[in-house]
Structures are given as C-alpha cells and as structure tokens.
Amino acid sequence: MVQRGSARAGAYALARGRMVERLASAGIRDRRVLDAMRAVPRHVFVPEALASQAYEDTALPIGDGQTISAPGIVAAMSQALELEGGERALEIGTGSGYQVAVLSRLVGAVVSIERLPRLAARARRALDAMGVANVVVHLGDGSLGRPAAGPFDAILVTAGGPAVPQPLLDQLAPGGRLVGPFGGRGAQRLTRVRRGRSDRLAREDLAPCRFVDLIGGHGWVR
Ligand code: SAM
C-alpha cells in the first residue's frame, strides 16, 4: 500500500522535475545548477500553508516581511556565479535557507548571514533537518561581510542594496565573482562583479530585478 506521506513526496518530486524543465527552457544551461535544484526540496523551506505553491516560479512570503526568492532567480543567480565546485562562498540574506541549500551542492563551503533572528533560526533548523553540513549561518549585518572567514571565491547578495557594499568587494578573492541586486529601493539591476587575477574589478549588468531591501551599514537604513 502506498503511504500518504510518500505519495506526497512523489508529487513534490514530480513538480520539482517540471520546475527544472521550465528553468532549462527559460535558458538555465548550467547542468550542476539544474541538478542542485532538482535535488533540493523547496517545499521544506516555505510555510506549510504555501507548500502546494513551492514549485511555481514565484517568490513566497516567509514571515517577518521577507520572501523566499522565485526558483528562476535562484537558478539565474547561482548560474551567474560560474561555480565549478570546491569554492568558498558567502551568502548575504539567508532568509528561508533555500538558496544556500542549493549553493551548498555547488561549492565546498558556504557562510550565510541573516539579520533577523527568527529567520536565521528557522533556516538553520531546515538545513540541519536536510543534513546540510557545509553551511554555517550567522546572525548579523551581512553588508559588512565576514572578514574573519574570507576571502571568498563567490559572494551572493540576496537582498537589494543601493550599491555593492565595499566590505564585500574587499572580501572577494582574486578570480572571484560577486552577484547581487543593486540600485533603487523596489527595483534593482542584477549585477556581477569579477575580481581579476591582477585585482582589477569588472562590473556587468545582467538583468532588471526586484528584491526586498538590504538593511544595514552598507545597505539601506531601516
Ligand atoms: N536567500 C533567501 C532564500 O533563499 O530564502 C531569500 C532572501 S530574502 C529575498 C532577503 C533576506 O535578506 C531577508 O531574509 C532579509 O532579512 C535579509 N537581509 C536584509 N538585509 C540584510 C543584512 N544586512 N544582512 C543579512 N541579511 C539581510
């Protein structure tokens, strides 16, 4: 007899497979990113009442006025980091923990920083329940980065700030990439900054986007 729980898990896996097909048709080409998104159960990171919408391409509320980003933007940002495996990564804005769970499958280790205690605690619990062992979640102002843990080969900012925080640029390793939304409050440009081997910074504009505010010393004032 099929258990009700396992039938539900099967339905989620099917929905996740369809989500990955949509991401591939929408232009996500990085096989490792698609595989990571096929593996990570997004429904675990959204409030239970919204679990049935977990595999739609939409941001969802996670409490405290914050959101889990839509799968399309999670995939696009992960791809833009051009990860090969083994990197040391930093994420700003742990939120639900979903993006960092995806990242954890693409790099060697990730430090993730969240400013809101309730979200940080909930994300930690979800990551522990999934057995994710290469992510450390810190509570604090991520716009300052984590100098003691750097430098980082990849930095992902998942909240929108007025400009790329200087401390994060300072913590980007030679050859490293930083990706994040920067610009106005309510509308930003998804931006990638590369630090060349010679230490030169090159900036690229990738796409328009819309994220919740990066609040902090090198972000917006609350
Ligand atoms: N990566 C998240 C996920 O997968 O659910 C989505 C992040 S949500 C769009 C942005 C998050 O950034 C929120 O949880 C917010 O509290 C957090 N945030 C905003 N400013 C921050 C800061 N200075 N340091 C750390 N976290 C910050």
CSV table of C-alpha atoms and ligand atoms in Angstrom, one decimal:
chain,number,residue,atom,x,y,z
A,1,MET,CA,0.0,0.0,0.0
A,2,VAL,CA,1.3,3.5,-0.9
A,3,GLN,CA,1.8,5.6,2.2
A,4,ARG,CA,0.1,9.0,2.1
A,5,GLY,CA,3.4,10.7,3.0
A,6,SER,CA,5.4,9.0,0.3
A,7,ALA,CA,2.7,9.8,-2.3
A,8,ARG,CA,3.0,13.5,-1.3
A,9,ALA,CA,6.8,13.2,-1.6
A,10,GLY,CA,6.4,11.7,-5.0
A,11,ALA,CA,4.1,14.5,-6.1
A,12,TYR,CA,6.6,17.1,-4.9
A,13,ALA,CA,9.4,15.3,-6.8
A,14,LEU,CA,7.3,15.4,-9.9
A,15,ALA,CA,6.5,19.1,-9.5
A,16,ARG,CA,10.3,19.7,-8.9
A,17,GLY,CA,11.2,17.9,-12.1
A,18,ARG,CA,8.7,20.1,-14.1
A,19,MET,CA,10.2,23.2,-12.4
A,20,VAL,CA,13.7,22.2,-13.6
A,21,GLU,CA,12.4,21.6,-17.1
A,22,ARG,CA,10.9,25.1,-17.1
A,23,LEU,CA,14.2,26.5,-15.9
A,24,ALA,CA,16.1,24.7,-18.7
A,25,SER,CA,13.7,26.0,-21.3
A,26,ALA,CA,14.0,29.5,-19.8
A,27,GLY,CA,17.7,29.5,-20.5
A,28,ILE,CA,19.4,27.9,-17.5
A,29,ARG,CA,22.2,25.9,-19.0
A,30,ASP,CA,24.5,25.1,-16.1
A,31,ARG,CA,23.8,21.3,-15.5
A,32,ARG,CA,25.1,21.5,-11.9
A,33,VAL,CA,22.6,24.2,-11.1
A,34,LEU,CA,19.7,22.3,-12.6
A,35,ASP,CA,20.8,19.1,-10.7
A,36,ALA,CA,21.0,21.0,-7.4
A,37,MET,CA,17.6,22.5,-7.9
A,38,ARG,CA,16.2,19.0,-8.8
A,39,ALA,CA,17.7,17.7,-5.5
A,40,VAL,CA,16.7,20.5,-3.0
A,41,PRO,CA,13.0,20.2,-1.7
A,42,ARG,CA,11.8,23.8,-1.9
A,43,HIS,CA,8.6,22.9,-0.2
A,44,VAL,CA,10.5,22.3,3.0
A,45,PHE,CA,11.6,26.0,3.1
A,46,VAL,CA,8.2,27.6,2.6
A,47,PRO,CA,5.4,27.9,5.3
A,48,GLU,CA,3.4,24.7,5.3
A,49,ALA,CA,0.2,26.5,4.1
A,50,LEU,CA,2.1,27.6,0.9
A,51,ALA,CA,3.8,24.2,0.2
A,52,SER,CA,1.5,23.4,-2.7
A,53,GLN,CA,2.9,26.6,-4.5
A,54,ALA,CA,6.5,25.7,-3.7
A,55,TYR,CA,7.4,24.7,-7.3
A,56,GLU,CA,5.7,27.6,-9.1
A,57,ASP,CA,8.1,30.3,-10.3
A,58,THR,CA,7.1,32.8,-7.7
A,59,ALA,CA,8.6,34.4,-4.6
A,60,LEU,CA,6.6,33.5,-1.5
A,61,PRO,CA,6.3,35.2,2.0
A,62,ILE,CA,8.3,33.5,4.8
A,63,GLY,CA,7.3,35.8,7.6
A,64,ASP,CA,8.9,39.0,9.1
A,65,GLY,CA,8.0,40.8,5.8
A,66,GLN,CA,10.6,38.7,3.9
A,67,THR,CA,10.4,36.4,0.9
A,68,ILE,CA,11.9,33.2,-0.5
A,69,SER,CA,13.1,34.2,-4.0
A,70,ALA,CA,11.5,32.6,-7.0
A,71,PRO,CA,13.2,29.5,-8.4
A,72,GLY,CA,14.0,31.3,-11.7
A,73,ILE,CA,16.0,34.0,-9.9
A,74,VAL,CA,17.7,31.4,-7.6
A,75,ALA,CA,18.8,29.5,-10.7
A,76,ALA,CA,19.9,32.6,-12.6
A,77,MET,CA,22.0,33.9,-9.7
A,78,SER,CA,23.5,30.5,-9.0
A,79,GLN,CA,24.5,30.2,-12.7
A,80,ALA,CA,25.9,33.7,-12.8
A,81,LEU,CA,28.4,32.8,-10.0
A,82,GLU,CA,30.0,30.3,-12.5
A,83,LEU,CA,30.7,27.7,-9.9
A,84,GLU,CA,32.9,24.7,-10.5
A,85,GLY,CA,32.8,23.0,-7.1
A,86,GLY,CA,35.1,23.4,-4.1
A,87,GLU,CA,34.7,27.2,-3.8
A,88,ARG,CA,34.4,29.1,-0.5
A,89,ALA,CA,31.2,31.1,-0.8
A,90,LEU,CA,29.4,33.8,1.2
A,91,GLU,CA,25.6,34.4,1.0
A,92,ILE,CA,24.0,37.6,2.4
A,93,GLY,CA,20.4,37.1,3.4
A,94,THR,CA,19.8,33.5,4.5
A,95,GLY,CA,16.0,34.1,4.6
A,96,SER,CA,14.4,30.6,4.3
A,97,GLY,CA,17.7,28.9,3.7
A,98,TYR,CA,16.6,27.6,0.3
A,99,GLN,CA,19.2,29.5,-1.8
A,100,VAL,CA,22.0,28.4,0.5
A,101,ALA,CA,20.8,24.8,0.4
A,102,VAL,CA,21.2,25.0,-3.5
A,103,LEU,CA,24.6,26.7,-3.2
A,104,SER,CA,25.8,24.0,-0.7
A,105,ARG,CA,25.6,21.5,-3.5
A,106,LEU,CA,27.6,23.7,-5.9
A,107,VAL,CA,30.6,24.8,-3.7
A,108,GLY,CA,32.9,23.5,-1.0
A,109,ALA,CA,31.6,25.5,1.9
A,110,VAL,CA,29.2,28.5,2.5
A,111,VAL,CA,28.9,31.1,5.2
A,112,SER,CA,25.4,32.7,5.2
A,113,ILE,CA,24.4,35.8,7.1
A,114,GLU,CA,20.9,36.8,8.1
A,115,ARG,CA,19.9,39.9,10.1
A,116,LEU,CA,16.6,38.6,11.5
A,117,PRO,CA,16.9,36.1,14.4
A,118,ARG,CA,13.7,34.2,13.7
A,119,LEU,CA,14.5,33.5,10.1
A,120,ALA,CA,18.2,32.6,10.9
A,121,ALA,CA,17.0,30.0,13.5
A,122,ARG,CA,14.3,28.6,11.2
A,123,ALA,CA,16.8,28.3,8.3
A,124,ARG,CA,19.3,26.6,10.5
A,125,ARG,CA,16.7,24.0,11.6
A,126,ALA,CA,15.6,23.3,8.0
A,127,LEU,CA,19.3,22.9,6.8
A,128,ASP,CA,20.0,20.6,9.8
A,129,ALA,CA,16.9,18.5,9.1
A,130,MET,CA,18.2,18.1,5.5
A,131,GLY,CA,21.6,17.1,6.7
A,132,VAL,CA,23.4,20.0,5.0
A,133,ALA,CA,26.8,20.0,6.7
A,134,ASN,CA,28.9,22.6,4.7
A,135,VAL,CA,26.8,25.7,5.6
A,136,VAL,CA,27.3,28.0,8.6
A,137,VAL,CA,24.5,30.5,9.3
A,138,HIS,CA,25.5,33.7,11.2
A,139,LEU,CA,23.2,36.3,12.7
A,140,GLY,CA,24.3,39.9,11.8
A,141,ASP,CA,24.7,42.6,9.3
A,142,GLY,CA,25.7,40.8,6.1
A,143,SER,CA,26.5,44.1,4.4
A,144,LEU,CA,29.7,44.0,6.4
A,145,GLY,CA,30.5,40.5,5.2
A,146,ARG,CA,32.5,38.2,7.5
A,147,PRO,CA,36.2,39.3,7.2
A,148,ALA,CA,37.4,36.6,9.6
A,149,ALA,CA,36.0,33.9,7.3
A,150,GLY,CA,37.1,35.4,4.0
A,151,PRO,CA,38.3,35.9,1.3
A,152,PHE,CA,35.5,34.3,-0.7
A,153,ASP,CA,35.6,32.9,-4.3
A,154,ALA,CA,31.9,33.6,-4.7
A,155,ILE,CA,29.6,36.1,-2.9
A,156,LEU,CA,25.9,36.1,-3.4
A,157,VAL,CA,23.8,39.0,-2.1
A,158,THR,CA,20.1,38.1,-2.0
A,159,ALA,CA,18.6,41.5,-0.8
A,160,GLY,CA,18.6,44.7,-2.8
A,161,GLY,CA,21.1,47.5,-1.8
A,162,PRO,CA,21.9,51.0,-3.1
A,163,ALA,CA,25.4,49.9,-4.2
A,164,VAL,CA,27.7,46.9,-3.9
A,165,PRO,CA,28.9,47.1,-0.3
A,166,GLN,CA,32.7,47.9,-0.2
A,167,PRO,CA,33.4,45.4,2.6
A,168,LEU,CA,32.1,42.6,0.3
A,169,LEU,CA,34.4,43.8,-2.5
A,170,ASP,CA,37.3,43.8,-0.1
A,171,GLN,CA,36.4,40.1,0.8
A,172,LEU,CA,36.3,38.9,-2.8
A,173,ALA,CA,39.2,36.7,-3.6
A,174,PRO,CA,41.3,37.2,-6.8
A,175,GLY,CA,39.4,35.5,-9.6
A,176,GLY,CA,36.2,35.6,-7.5
A,177,ARG,CA,32.6,36.7,-8.6
A,178,LEU,CA,30.0,38.7,-6.6
A,179,VAL,CA,26.4,38.6,-7.8
A,180,GLY,CA,23.6,40.7,-6.4
A,181,PRO,CA,20.8,43.2,-6.9
A,182,PHE,CA,21.8,46.9,-6.6
A,183,GLY,CA,20.1,50.1,-7.5
A,184,GLY,CA,16.9,51.8,-6.2
A,185,ARG,CA,14.6,50.7,-3.4
A,186,GLY,CA,12.0,48.4,-5.1
A,187,ALA,CA,13.8,48.0,-8.4
A,188,GLN,CA,17.4,47.0,-9.0
A,189,ARG,CA,19.8,45.6,-11.6
A,190,LEU,CA,21.2,42.2,-11.1
A,191,THR,CA,24.9,42.9,-11.2
A,192,ARG,CA,28.1,40.7,-11.4
A,193,VAL,CA,31.4,41.9,-10.3
A,194,ARG,CA,34.6,39.9,-11.0
A,195,ARG,CA,37.9,40.5,-9.4
A,196,GLY,CA,40.6,39.7,-11.9
A,197,ARG,CA,43.8,37.9,-11.0
A,198,SER,CA,45.5,41.3,-11.3
A,199,ASP,CA,43.0,42.6,-8.7
A,200,ARG,CA,41.1,44.7,-11.2
A,201,LEU,CA,37.3,44.8,-10.6
A,202,ALA,CA,35.0,44.4,-13.7
A,203,ARG,CA,31.3,45.0,-13.4
A,204,GLU,CA,28.5,43.6,-15.6
A,205,ASP,CA,24.8,44.5,-15.7
A,206,LEU,CA,22.8,41.2,-16.1
A,207,ALA,CA,19.1,41.9,-15.8
A,208,PRO,CA,16.4,44.0,-14.1
A,209,CYS,CA,15.1,42.5,-10.8
A,210,ARG,CA,13.2,43.3,-7.7
A,211,PHE,CA,14.3,42.3,-4.2
A,212,VAL,CA,13.5,43.2,-0.6
A,213,ASP,CA,15.8,45.7,1.0
A,214,LEU,CA,19.3,45.1,2.1
A,215,ILE,CA,19.2,46.8,5.5
A,216,GLY,CA,22.5,47.6,7.2
A,217,GLY,CA,25.6,49.7,7.5
A,218,HIS,CA,26.3,49.3,3.7
A,219,GLY,CA,22.7,48.9,2.7
A,220,TRP,CA,19.5,50.9,3.3
A,221,VAL,CA,18.6,52.5,6.7
A,222,ARG,CA,15.5,50.7,8.0
B,1,SAM,N1,18.2,33.8,0.1
B,1,SAM,C1,16.8,33.7,0.7
B,1,SAM,C2,16.1,32.5,0.5
B,1,SAM,O1,16.6,31.6,-0.2
B,1,SAM,O2,15.0,32.3,1.1
B,1,SAM,C3,16.0,34.9,0.2
B,1,SAM,C4,16.4,36.1,0.9
B,1,SAM,S1,15.2,37.4,1.0
B,1,SAM,C5,14.8,37.8,-0.6
B,1,SAM,C6,16.3,38.6,1.7
B,1,SAM,C7,16.8,38.3,3.1
B,1,SAM,O3,17.9,39.2,3.3
B,1,SAM,C8,15.8,38.5,4.1
B,1,SAM,O4,15.7,37.4,4.9
B,1,SAM,C9,16.3,39.7,4.9
B,1,SAM,O5,16.0,39.6,6.3
B,1,SAM,C10,17.8,39.6,4.7
B,1,SAM,N2,18.6,40.8,4.9
B,1,SAM,C11,18.3,42.1,4.6
B,1,SAM,N3,19.4,42.9,4.9
B,1,SAM,C12,20.3,42.0,5.5
B,1,SAM,C13,21.6,42.3,6.0
B,1,SAM,N4,22.2,43.5,6.1
B,1,SAM,N5,22.3,41.2,6.5
B,1,SAM,C14,21.8,40.0,6.4
B,1,SAM,N6,20.6,39.7,6.0
B,1,SAM,C15,19.9,40.7,5.5
